[in-house]
PDB file of C-alpha atoms and ligand atoms in Angstrom:
ATOM      1  CA  SER A  20      26.629 -10.584  22.028  1.00 65.00           C
ATOM      2  CA  SER A  21      26.599  -7.602  24.688  1.00 80.00           C
ATOM      3  CA  ARG A  22      22.254  -7.016  22.941  1.00 90.00           C
ATOM      4  CA  PRO A  23      20.256  -6.917  26.612  1.00 94.00           C
ATOM      5  CA  VAL A  24      18.966 -10.152  27.291  1.00 96.00           C
ATOM      6  CA  LEU A  25      14.558  -9.513  26.950  1.00 97.00           C
ATOM      7  CA  LEU A  26      14.089 -13.899  28.168  1.00 98.00           C
ATOM      8  CA  LYS A  27      16.314 -16.221  30.179  1.00 98.00           C
ATOM      9  CA  VAL A  28      14.712 -20.053  31.401  1.00 98.00           C
ATOM     10  CA  ARG A  29      16.228 -21.059  34.579  1.00 98.00           C
ATOM     11  CA  GLY A  30      16.096 -24.525  35.251  1.00 98.00           C
ATOM     12  CA  LEU A  31      12.349 -24.928  33.831  1.00 98.00           C
ATOM     13  CA  LYS A  32      10.625 -27.471  34.430  1.00 98.00           C
ATOM     14  CA  VAL A  33       6.422 -28.960  34.228  1.00 98.00           C
ATOM     15  CA  ALA A  34       4.517 -31.875  34.253  1.00 97.00           C
ATOM     16  CA  TYR A  35       1.336 -33.314  32.961  1.00 96.00           C
ATOM     17  CA  GLY A  36       0.515 -35.002  35.823  1.00 91.00           C
ATOM     18  CA  GLY A  37       2.984 -37.516  36.210  1.00 89.00           C
ATOM     19  CA  ILE A  38       4.493 -36.642  33.312  1.00 94.00           C
ATOM     20  CA  GLN A  39       7.415 -34.466  33.718  1.00 95.00           C
ATOM     21  CA  ALA A  40       7.210 -33.071  30.330  1.00 97.00           C
ATOM     22  CA  VAL A  41       9.957 -30.421  30.967  1.00 98.00           C
ATOM     23  CA  LYS A  42      13.185 -31.561  33.055  1.00 98.00           C
ATOM     24  CA  GLY A  43      15.073 -28.859  33.280  1.00 97.00           C
ATOM     25  CA  VAL A  44      15.471 -26.500  30.829  1.00 98.00           C
ATOM     26  CA  ASP A  45      18.103 -23.284  30.163  1.00 98.00           C
ATOM     27  CA  MET A  46      17.519 -20.684  27.474  1.00 98.00           C
ATOM     28  CA  GLU A  47      18.502 -17.111  26.699  1.00 97.00           C
ATOM     29  CA  VAL A  48      16.647 -14.919  24.164  1.00 98.00           C
ATOM     30  CA  ARG A  49      18.482 -11.575  23.414  1.00 98.00           C
ATOM     31  CA  GLU A  50      16.617  -8.659  22.042  1.00 97.00           C
ATOM     32  CA  GLY A  51      16.226  -8.795  18.207  1.00 97.00           C
ATOM     33  CA  GLU A  52      17.505 -12.473  17.987  1.00 98.00           C
ATOM     34  CA  LEU A  53      16.313 -15.079  15.500  1.00 98.00           C
ATOM     35  CA  ILE A  54      15.707 -17.983  17.662  1.00 98.00           C
ATOM     36  CA  THR A  55      14.925 -21.323  17.112  1.00 98.00           C
ATOM     37  CA  LEU A  56      14.003 -24.498  19.270  1.00 98.00           C
ATOM     38  CA  ILE A  57      14.612 -27.920  17.561  1.00 96.00           C
ATOM     39  CA  GLY A  58      14.031 -31.773  18.639  1.00 95.00           C
ATOM     40  CA  SER A  59      11.761 -34.646  17.938  1.00 90.00           C
ATOM     41  CA  ASN A  60       8.216 -35.196  18.646  1.00 90.00           C
ATOM     42  CA  GLY A  61       7.556 -35.373  22.411  1.00 93.00           C
ATOM     43  CA  ALA A  62      10.866 -33.497  22.935  1.00 96.00           C
ATOM     44  CA  GLY A  63       8.843 -31.087  25.166  1.00 97.00           C
ATOM     45  CA  LYS A  64       9.144 -27.838  22.660  1.00 97.00           C
ATOM     46  CA  THR A  65       4.929 -26.474  22.744  1.00 96.00           C
ATOM     47  CA  THR A  66       5.399 -27.411  26.900  1.00 97.00           C
ATOM     48  CA  THR A  67       8.275 -24.953  26.888  1.00 98.00           C
ATOM     49  CA  MET A  68       7.298 -22.458  24.884  1.00 98.00           C
ATOM     50  CA  LYS A  69       3.696 -22.768  26.544  1.00 97.00           C
ATOM     51  CA  ALA A  70       5.405 -22.417  30.192  1.00 97.00           C
ATOM     52  CA  ILE A  71       7.444 -19.209  28.932  1.00 97.00           C
ATOM     53  CA  THR A  72       3.943 -17.344  27.519  1.00 97.00           C
ATOM     54  CA  GLY A  73       1.909 -17.995  30.140  1.00 96.00           C
ATOM     55  CA  SER A  74      -0.348 -20.643  29.302  1.00 93.00           C
ATOM     56  CA  LEU A  75       0.586 -23.892  31.673  1.00 95.00           C
ATOM     57  CA  ILE A  76       1.895 -23.993  35.055  1.00 94.00           C
ATOM     58  CA  MET A  77       5.864 -24.519  35.821  1.00 95.00           C
ATOM     59  CA  ASN A  78       6.899 -26.825  38.134  1.00 95.00           C
ATOM     60  CA  ASP A  79      10.174 -25.716  38.648  1.00 96.00           C
ATOM     61  CA  GLY A  80      12.565 -23.088  37.641  1.00 97.00           C
ATOM     62  CA  ASP A  81      12.239 -20.378  37.014  1.00 97.00           C
ATOM     63  CA  ILE A  82      11.796 -17.509  33.908  1.00 98.00           C
ATOM     64  CA  GLU A  83      12.279 -13.159  33.796  1.00 98.00           C
ATOM     65  CA  TYR A  84      11.373 -11.881  30.855  1.00 98.00           C
ATOM     66  CA  LEU A  85      12.277  -7.974  30.709  1.00 96.00           C
ATOM     67  CA  GLY A  86      14.956  -8.560  33.813  1.00 95.00           C
ATOM     68  CA  ARG A  87      11.953  -9.750  35.716  1.00 97.00           C
ATOM     69  CA  SER A  88      10.392 -12.719  37.143  1.00 97.00           C
ATOM     70  CA  ILE A  89       7.075 -13.385  35.094  1.00 97.00           C
ATOM     71  CA  ARG A  90       6.414 -17.145  36.931  1.00 95.00           C
ATOM     72  CA  GLY A  91       2.959 -17.744  38.099  1.00 92.00           C
ATOM     73  CA  ARG A  92       1.803 -15.302  35.086  1.00 95.00           C
ATOM     74  CA  GLY A  93      -0.931 -15.870  32.426  1.00 94.00           C
ATOM     75  CA  ALA A  94      -0.705 -15.347  29.341  1.00 93.00           C
ATOM     76  CA  TRP A  95      -3.376 -12.218  28.664  1.00 89.00           C
ATOM     77  CA  ASP A  96      -1.302 -10.686  31.543  1.00 93.00           C
ATOM     78  CA  LEU A  97       1.556 -11.296  29.005  1.00 95.00           C
ATOM     79  CA  VAL A  98       0.985 -10.310  26.336  1.00 94.00           C
ATOM     80  CA  ARG A  99       0.004  -7.423  27.815  1.00 92.00           C
ATOM     81  CA  GLU A 100       4.157  -6.521  28.000  1.00 94.00           C
ATOM     82  CA  GLY A 101       4.923  -7.972  24.054  1.00 95.00           C
ATOM     83  CA  LEU A 102       5.216 -11.633  25.774  1.00 97.00           C
ATOM     84  CA  VAL A 103       3.309 -13.143  22.396  1.00 95.00           C
ATOM     85  CA  MET A 104       2.795 -16.964  21.273  1.00 95.00           C
ATOM     86  CA  VAL A 105       1.078 -18.549  18.025  1.00 93.00           C
ATOM     87  CA  PRO A 106       0.039 -21.209  19.156  1.00 87.00           C
ATOM     88  CA  GLU A 107       0.235 -24.441  17.165  1.00 84.00           C
ATOM     89  CA  GLY A 108      -3.304 -24.644  14.895  1.00 73.00           C
ATOM     90  CA  ARG A 109      -3.452 -21.232  14.815  1.00 72.00           C
ATOM     91  CA  GLY A 110      -6.626 -20.664  16.776  1.00 81.00           C
ATOM     92  CA  VAL A 111      -8.397 -18.297  14.491  1.00 91.00           C
ATOM     93  CA  PHE A 112     -11.598 -17.198  14.610  1.00 93.00           C
ATOM     94  CA  ALA A 113     -13.293 -18.904  12.616  1.00 94.00           C
ATOM     95  CA  ARG A 114     -16.513 -17.020  12.263  1.00 95.00           C
ATOM     96  CA  MET A 115     -15.359 -14.115  12.731  1.00 96.00           C
ATOM     97  CA  THR A 116     -13.796 -12.027   9.901  1.00 97.00           C
ATOM     98  CA  ILE A 117     -10.200 -11.304   9.455  1.00 97.00           C
ATOM     99  CA  THR A 118     -10.286  -7.753   9.970  1.00 97.00           C
ATOM    100  CA  GLU A 119     -12.568  -8.432  13.398  1.00 97.00           C
ATOM    101  CA  ASN A 120      -9.709 -11.257  14.309  1.00 96.00           C
ATOM    102  CA  LEU A 121      -6.845  -8.596  13.468  1.00 97.00           C
ATOM    103  CA  LEU A 122      -8.462  -6.071  16.008  1.00 96.00           C
ATOM    104  CA  MET A 123      -9.549  -8.642  18.180  1.00 94.00           C
ATOM    105  CA  GLY A 124      -5.187  -8.646  18.725  1.00 93.00           C
ATOM    106  CA  ALA A 125      -5.147  -5.457  19.647  1.00 94.00           C
ATOM    107  CA  TYR A 126      -7.848  -6.305  22.254  1.00 88.00           C
ATOM    108  CA  THR A 127      -4.575  -4.765  24.534  1.00 87.00           C
ATOM    109  CA  ARG A 128      -4.470  -1.127  23.310  1.00 89.00           C
ATOM    110  CA  ARG A 129      -6.768   1.484  23.130  1.00 91.00           C
ATOM    111  CA  ASP A 130      -4.594   3.452  20.198  1.00 93.00           C
ATOM    112  CA  LYS A 131      -7.787   3.531  17.915  1.00 93.00           C
ATOM    113  CA  ALA A 132      -5.763   5.218  15.079  1.00 95.00           C
ATOM    114  CA  GLY A 133      -2.287   2.934  16.260  1.00 95.00           C
ATOM    115  CA  ILE A 134      -4.159   0.239  15.881  1.00 96.00           C
ATOM    116  CA  GLU A 135      -6.285   1.612  12.012  1.00 96.00           C
ATOM    117  CA  ALA A 136      -2.659   1.875  10.918  1.00 96.00           C
ATOM    118  CA  ASP A 137      -1.100  -1.575  11.610  1.00 95.00           C
ATOM    119  CA  VAL A 138      -4.315  -3.021  10.455  1.00 97.00           C
ATOM    120  CA  GLU A 139      -3.223  -1.286   7.198  1.00 96.00           C
ATOM    121  CA  LYS A 140       0.574  -2.274   7.989  1.00 93.00           C
ATOM    122  CA  MET A 141      -0.777  -6.322   8.237  1.00 93.00           C
ATOM    123  CA  PHE A 142      -1.749  -6.286   4.950  1.00 95.00           C
ATOM    124  CA  ALA A 143       0.568  -4.759   3.478  1.00 91.00           C
ATOM    125  CA  ILE A 144       3.016  -7.694   5.356  1.00 88.00           C
ATOM    126  CA  PHE A 145       0.135  -9.991   3.573  1.00 89.00           C
ATOM    127  CA  PRO A 146      -1.585  -9.231   0.707  1.00 90.00           C
ATOM    128  CA  ARG A 147      -3.851 -12.073   0.691  1.00 89.00           C
ATOM    129  CA  LEU A 148      -5.766 -11.111   4.251  1.00 94.00           C
ATOM    130  CA  ARG A 149      -6.887  -7.533   2.755  1.00 95.00           C
ATOM    131  CA  GLU A 150      -7.754  -9.446  -0.729  1.00 94.00           C
ATOM    132  CA  ARG A 151      -9.605 -11.223   1.836  1.00 95.00           C
ATOM    133  CA  LYS A 152     -10.621  -9.141   4.618  1.00 96.00           C
ATOM    134  CA  ASP A 153     -13.981  -9.259   4.936  1.00 97.00           C
ATOM    135  CA  GLN A 154     -13.808 -13.376   4.930  1.00 96.00           C
ATOM    136  CA  LEU A 155     -14.908 -15.762   7.933  1.00 97.00           C
ATOM    137  CA  ALA A 156     -11.433 -16.921   9.687  1.00 96.00           C
ATOM    138  CA  GLY A 157     -12.440 -20.003   9.920  1.00 94.00           C
ATOM    139  CA  THR A 158     -12.978 -20.236   5.291  1.00 94.00           C
ATOM    140  CA  MET A 159      -9.656 -19.447   4.222  1.00 92.00           C
ATOM    141  CA  SER A 160      -6.473 -22.400   3.871  1.00 89.00           C
ATOM    142  CA  GLY A 161      -4.582 -23.334   5.612  1.00 88.00           C
ATOM    143  CA  GLY A 162      -2.246 -21.333   5.207  1.00 87.00           C
ATOM    144  CA  GLU A 163      -3.177 -18.209   4.647  1.00 90.00           C
ATOM    145  CA  GLN A 164      -5.285 -18.973   8.445  1.00 92.00           C
ATOM    146  CA  GLN A 165      -1.184 -18.891   9.899  1.00 90.00           C
ATOM    147  CA  MET A 166      -1.408 -15.554   8.296  1.00 90.00           C
ATOM    148  CA  LEU A 167      -3.731 -14.233  10.032  1.00 94.00           C
ATOM    149  CA  ALA A 168      -2.683 -16.019  13.445  1.00 93.00           C
ATOM    150  CA  MET A 169      -0.037 -14.382  12.204  1.00 92.00           C
ATOM    151  CA  GLY A 170      -0.869 -11.110  11.868  1.00 93.00           C
ATOM    152  CA  ARG A 171      -2.665 -11.378  14.804  1.00 94.00           C
ATOM    153  CA  ALA A 172      -0.515 -11.880  17.247  1.00 93.00           C
ATOM    154  CA  LEU A 173       1.750  -9.099  15.482  1.00 93.00           C
ATOM    155  CA  MET A 174      -0.980  -6.131  16.060  1.00 95.00           C
ATOM    156  CA  SER A 175      -0.513  -6.916  20.350  1.00 93.00           C
ATOM    157  CA  GLN A 176       2.973  -5.158  19.426  1.00 93.00           C
ATOM    158  CA  PRO A 177       5.189  -8.697  20.840  1.00 95.00           C
ATOM    159  CA  LYS A 178       8.848  -7.729  21.840  1.00 96.00           C
ATOM    160  CA  VAL A 179       9.631 -11.667  21.172  1.00 98.00           C
ATOM    161  CA  LEU A 180       7.315 -13.641  19.295  1.00 97.00           C
ATOM    162  CA  LEU A 181       6.922 -17.457  19.915  1.00 98.00           C
ATOM    163  CA  LEU A 182       5.475 -19.292  16.869  1.00 97.00           C
ATOM    164  CA  ASP A 183       4.733 -23.031  17.101  1.00 95.00           C
ATOM    165  CA  GLU A 184       5.065 -24.389  14.341  1.00 94.00           C
ATOM    166  CA  PRO A 185       4.007 -22.160  11.856  1.00 92.00           C
ATOM    167  CA  SER A 186       5.175 -24.224   8.011  1.00 91.00           C
ATOM    168  CA  MET A 187       2.995 -27.876  10.037  1.00 88.00           C
ATOM    169  CA  GLY A 188       1.100 -29.394   7.315  1.00 86.00           C
ATOM    170  CA  LEU A 189       1.659 -26.460   4.416  1.00 87.00           C
ATOM    171  CA  SER A 190       2.082 -26.614   0.791  1.00 88.00           C
ATOM    172  CA  PRO A 191       5.447 -26.224  -0.867  1.00 90.00           C
ATOM    173  CA  ILE A 192       4.435 -22.246  -1.701  1.00 89.00           C
ATOM    174  CA  MET A 193       2.877 -22.173   1.324  1.00 87.00           C
ATOM    175  CA  VAL A 194       5.819 -23.084   3.928  1.00 91.00           C
ATOM    176  CA  ASP A 195       8.742 -20.819   1.231  1.00 92.00           C
ATOM    177  CA  LYS A 196       5.652 -18.027   2.495  1.00 89.00           C
ATOM    178  CA  ILE A 197       5.885 -18.358   6.076  1.00 91.00           C
ATOM    179  CA  PHE A 198       9.650 -18.747   6.782  1.00 94.00           C
ATOM    180  CA  GLU A 199       9.463 -15.502   3.880  1.00 92.00           C
ATOM    181  CA  VAL A 200       7.866 -13.810   6.792  1.00 90.00           C
ATOM    182  CA  VAL A 201       8.906 -14.979   9.253  1.00 94.00           C
ATOM    183  CA  ARG A 202      12.260 -13.781   7.728  1.00 94.00           C
ATOM    184  CA  ASP A 203      10.187 -10.330   7.272  1.00 91.00           C
ATOM    185  CA  VAL A 204       9.287 -10.160  11.243  1.00 92.00           C
ATOM    186  CA  TYR A 205      12.621 -10.816  12.057  1.00 95.00           C
ATOM    187  CA  ALA A 206      13.496  -7.892   9.656  1.00 94.00           C
ATOM    188  CA  LEU A 207      11.549  -5.108  11.390  1.00 90.00           C
ATOM    189  CA  GLY A 208      12.287  -6.560  14.661  1.00 93.00           C
ATOM    190  CA  VAL A 209      10.734  -8.630  16.375  1.00 96.00           C
ATOM    191  CA  THR A 210      12.803 -10.758  17.955  1.00 98.00           C
ATOM    192  CA  ILE A 211      10.885 -14.943  17.473  1.00 98.00           C
ATOM    193  CA  VAL A 212      10.896 -17.359  18.468  1.00 98.00           C
ATOM    194  CA  LEU A 213      10.260 -21.074  16.208  1.00 98.00           C
ATOM    195  CA  VAL A 214       9.659 -24.296  16.646  1.00 97.00           C
ATOM    196  CA  GLU A 215      10.619 -26.061  13.995  1.00 94.00           C
ATOM    197  CA  GLN A 216       9.532 -29.854  12.491  1.00 90.00           C
ATOM    198  CA  ASN A 217      11.973 -28.170   9.366  1.00 92.00           C
ATOM    199  CA  ALA A 218      15.251 -27.428  10.974  1.00 94.00           C
ATOM    200  CA  SER A 219      17.403 -26.910   7.802  1.00 94.00           C
ATOM    201  CA  ARG A 220      15.511 -23.917   7.030  1.00 95.00           C
ATOM    202  CA  ALA A 221      14.447 -22.900  10.954  1.00 96.00           C
ATOM    203  CA  LEU A 222      18.028 -23.558  11.207  1.00 97.00           C
ATOM    204  CA  ALA A 223      19.683 -21.412   8.043  1.00 96.00           C
ATOM    205  CA  ILE A 224      17.040 -19.171   9.101  1.00 97.00           C
ATOM    206  CA  ALA A 225      17.835 -18.527  12.996  1.00 98.00           C
ATOM    207  CA  ASP A 226      21.078 -16.307  15.198  1.00 98.00           C
ATOM    208  CA  ARG A 227      21.396 -19.593  17.561  1.00 98.00           C
ATOM    209  CA  GLY A 228      19.619 -22.444  18.257  1.00 98.00           C
ATOM    210  CA  TYR A 229      18.400 -24.589  20.614  1.00 98.00           C
ATOM    211  CA  VAL A 230      17.949 -29.171  20.725  1.00 97.00           C
ATOM    212  CA  MET A 231      15.445 -30.723  22.632  1.00 97.00           C
ATOM    213  CA  GLU A 232      15.170 -33.846  23.479  1.00 96.00           C
ATOM    214  CA  SER A 233      13.669 -35.716  25.858  1.00 96.00           C
ATOM    215  CA  GLY A 234      12.202 -32.890  28.478  1.00 97.00           C
ATOM    216  CA  LEU A 235      16.547 -31.075  27.596  1.00 97.00           C
ATOM    217  CA  ILE A 236      18.079 -29.511  25.511  1.00 98.00           C
ATOM    218  CA  THR A 237      20.888 -31.523  24.180  1.00 97.00           C
ATOM    219  CA  MET A 238      22.737 -28.825  22.174  1.00 97.00           C
ATOM    220  CA  ALA A 239      23.237 -25.194  21.414  1.00 98.00           C
ATOM    221  CA  GLY A 240      25.148 -22.776  18.998  1.00 98.00           C
ATOM    222  CA  GLY A 241      24.841 -20.959  15.786  1.00 98.00           C
ATOM    223  CA  GLY A 242      21.969 -21.628  13.721  1.00 97.00           C
ATOM    224  CA  ARG A 243      24.432 -22.430  10.889  1.00 96.00           C
ATOM    225  CA  GLU A 244      26.907 -23.956  13.256  1.00 97.00           C
ATOM    226  CA  LEU A 245      24.294 -26.609  14.556  1.00 97.00           C
ATOM    227  CA  LEU A 246      22.605 -27.146  10.983  1.00 96.00           C
ATOM    228  CA  GLU A 247      26.747 -28.630   9.624  1.00 96.00           C
ATOM    229  CA  ASP A 248      26.888 -30.496  12.835  1.00 96.00           C
ATOM    230  CA  PRO A 249      27.077 -34.038  12.055  1.00 94.00           C
ATOM    231  CA  ARG A 250      24.668 -35.208  15.240  1.00 93.00           C
ATOM    232  CA  VAL A 251      22.607 -32.806  14.188  1.00 93.00           C
ATOM    233  CA  ARG A 252      22.287 -33.927  10.692  1.00 93.00           C
ATOM    234  CA  ALA A 253      22.055 -37.549  11.265  1.00 91.00           C
ATOM    235  CA  ALA A 254      19.268 -36.882  13.478  1.00 90.00           C
ATOM    236  CA  TYR A 255      17.405 -33.677  13.219  1.00 86.00           C
ATOM    237  CA  LEU A 256      17.762 -33.466   8.601  1.00 84.00           C
ATOM    238  CA  GLY A 257      17.766 -37.013   7.816  1.00 74.00           C
ATOM    239  CA  GLU A 258      21.236 -37.993   7.423  1.00 66.00           C
TER     240      GLU A 258
HETATM  241  P1  ATP B  27       5.112 -31.595  18.851  1.00 55.48           P
HETATM  242  O1  ATP B  27       6.068 -31.786  18.072  1.00 55.48           O
HETATM  243  O2  ATP B  27       4.672 -33.088  18.701  1.00 55.48           O
HETATM  244  O3  ATP B  27       4.451 -31.053  19.219  1.00 55.48           O
HETATM  245  P2  ATP B  27       6.751 -30.922  21.275  1.00 55.48           P
HETATM  246  O4  ATP B  27       8.647 -31.004  21.256  1.00 55.48           O
HETATM  247  O5  ATP B  27       6.256 -30.290  21.482  1.00 55.48           O
HETATM  248  O6  ATP B  27       6.239 -32.016  20.734  1.00 55.48           O
HETATM  249  P3  ATP B  27       5.408 -31.354  23.613  1.00 55.48           P
HETATM  250  O7  ATP B  27       4.535 -31.146  22.808  1.00 55.48           O
HETATM  251  O8  ATP B  27       5.421 -30.783  25.097  1.00 55.48           O
HETATM  252  O9  ATP B  27       5.869 -31.260  22.591  1.00 55.48           O
HETATM  253  O10 ATP B  27       5.275 -33.137  24.405  1.00 55.48           O
HETATM  254  C1  ATP B  27       5.784 -33.529  25.233  1.00 55.48           C
HETATM  255  C2  ATP B  27       5.429 -34.628  26.625  1.00 55.48           C
HETATM  256  O11 ATP B  27       4.483 -33.744  27.201  1.00 55.48           O
HETATM  257  C3  ATP B  27       5.161 -35.539  25.168  1.00 55.48           C
HETATM  258  O12 ATP B  27       5.755 -36.203  25.661  1.00 55.48           O
HETATM  259  C4  ATP B  27       3.415 -34.663  25.633  1.00 55.48           C
HETATM  260  O13 ATP B  27       3.275 -36.362  24.808  1.00 55.48           O
HETATM  261  C5  ATP B  27       3.145 -34.877  26.752  1.00 55.48           C
HETATM  262  N1  ATP B  27       2.371 -33.747  26.716  1.00 55.48           N
HETATM  263  C6  ATP B  27       1.453 -32.596  25.634  1.00 55.48           C
HETATM  264  N2  ATP B  27       0.444 -32.056  26.199  1.00 55.48           N
HETATM  265  C7  ATP B  27      -0.181 -32.606  27.188  1.00 55.48           C
HETATM  266  C8  ATP B  27      -0.366 -33.041  27.388  1.00 55.48           C
HETATM  267  N3  ATP B  27      -2.180 -31.964  27.697  1.00 55.48           N
HETATM  268  N4  ATP B  27      -1.356 -34.131  28.675  1.00 55.48           N
HETATM  269  C9  ATP B  27      -0.701 -34.834  29.080  1.00 55.48           C
HETATM  270  N5  ATP B  27       0.254 -34.653  28.199  1.00 55.48           N
HETATM  271  C10 ATP B  27       0.974 -34.182  27.901  1.00 55.48           C
END
């Protein structure tokens, strides 16, 4: 592809105390791509995403974002530059309303009119949030909270959105809805890195995918290509 590289991860290592969770990961994400990262529980996917977005410190390696090293930079700082993660478990502000949560997502912005227009835009993408805009976030269903978490992240105008298991624990109908929304956000031009348990659905919508095992990338390729790979099918698609 001739699209510019937005994120370049080289030899990334991350440890928790003495435990090396990520052991030398290389990845590249180009502008406008939807990349998926799949692998079994404990493979190091979440750790990799947290290191990329500045909420965990790397032990070794480097990450370039927009052509510059972001090593050592913190999550708040990186959100300002458009590198934003929606963590698993969503982390919405339970005691704030939907609207207040969305506004919190815009904390880096000063353009009041733009922010208001974007709240409306989020309500257009997520009609359910409009219906409940004055409801406390903590009283919403898991799927609704996931949508709110994505909406809040979008309010910061991300260039790259990293989603950690957005369909986790949701009903089949909600899972469909979440995948639809991921595709909508991708269609808006936001670059996406998607970590998913639901490997077949993630690969089906991804431009490219990486397979992670025990802290290392073991396979990489086009979404379709990985979906049809017998090793991927045997290990992650239950065949
Ligand atoms: P899952 O799908 O289960 O979330 P994952 O691929 O995202 O898996 P990580 O959550 O990145 O994997 O975990 C990688 C390894 O690091 C695991 O062995 C895990 O037990 C360990 N680990 C994760 N978080 C911590 C922590 N805070 N302290 C110590 N070890 C951790």
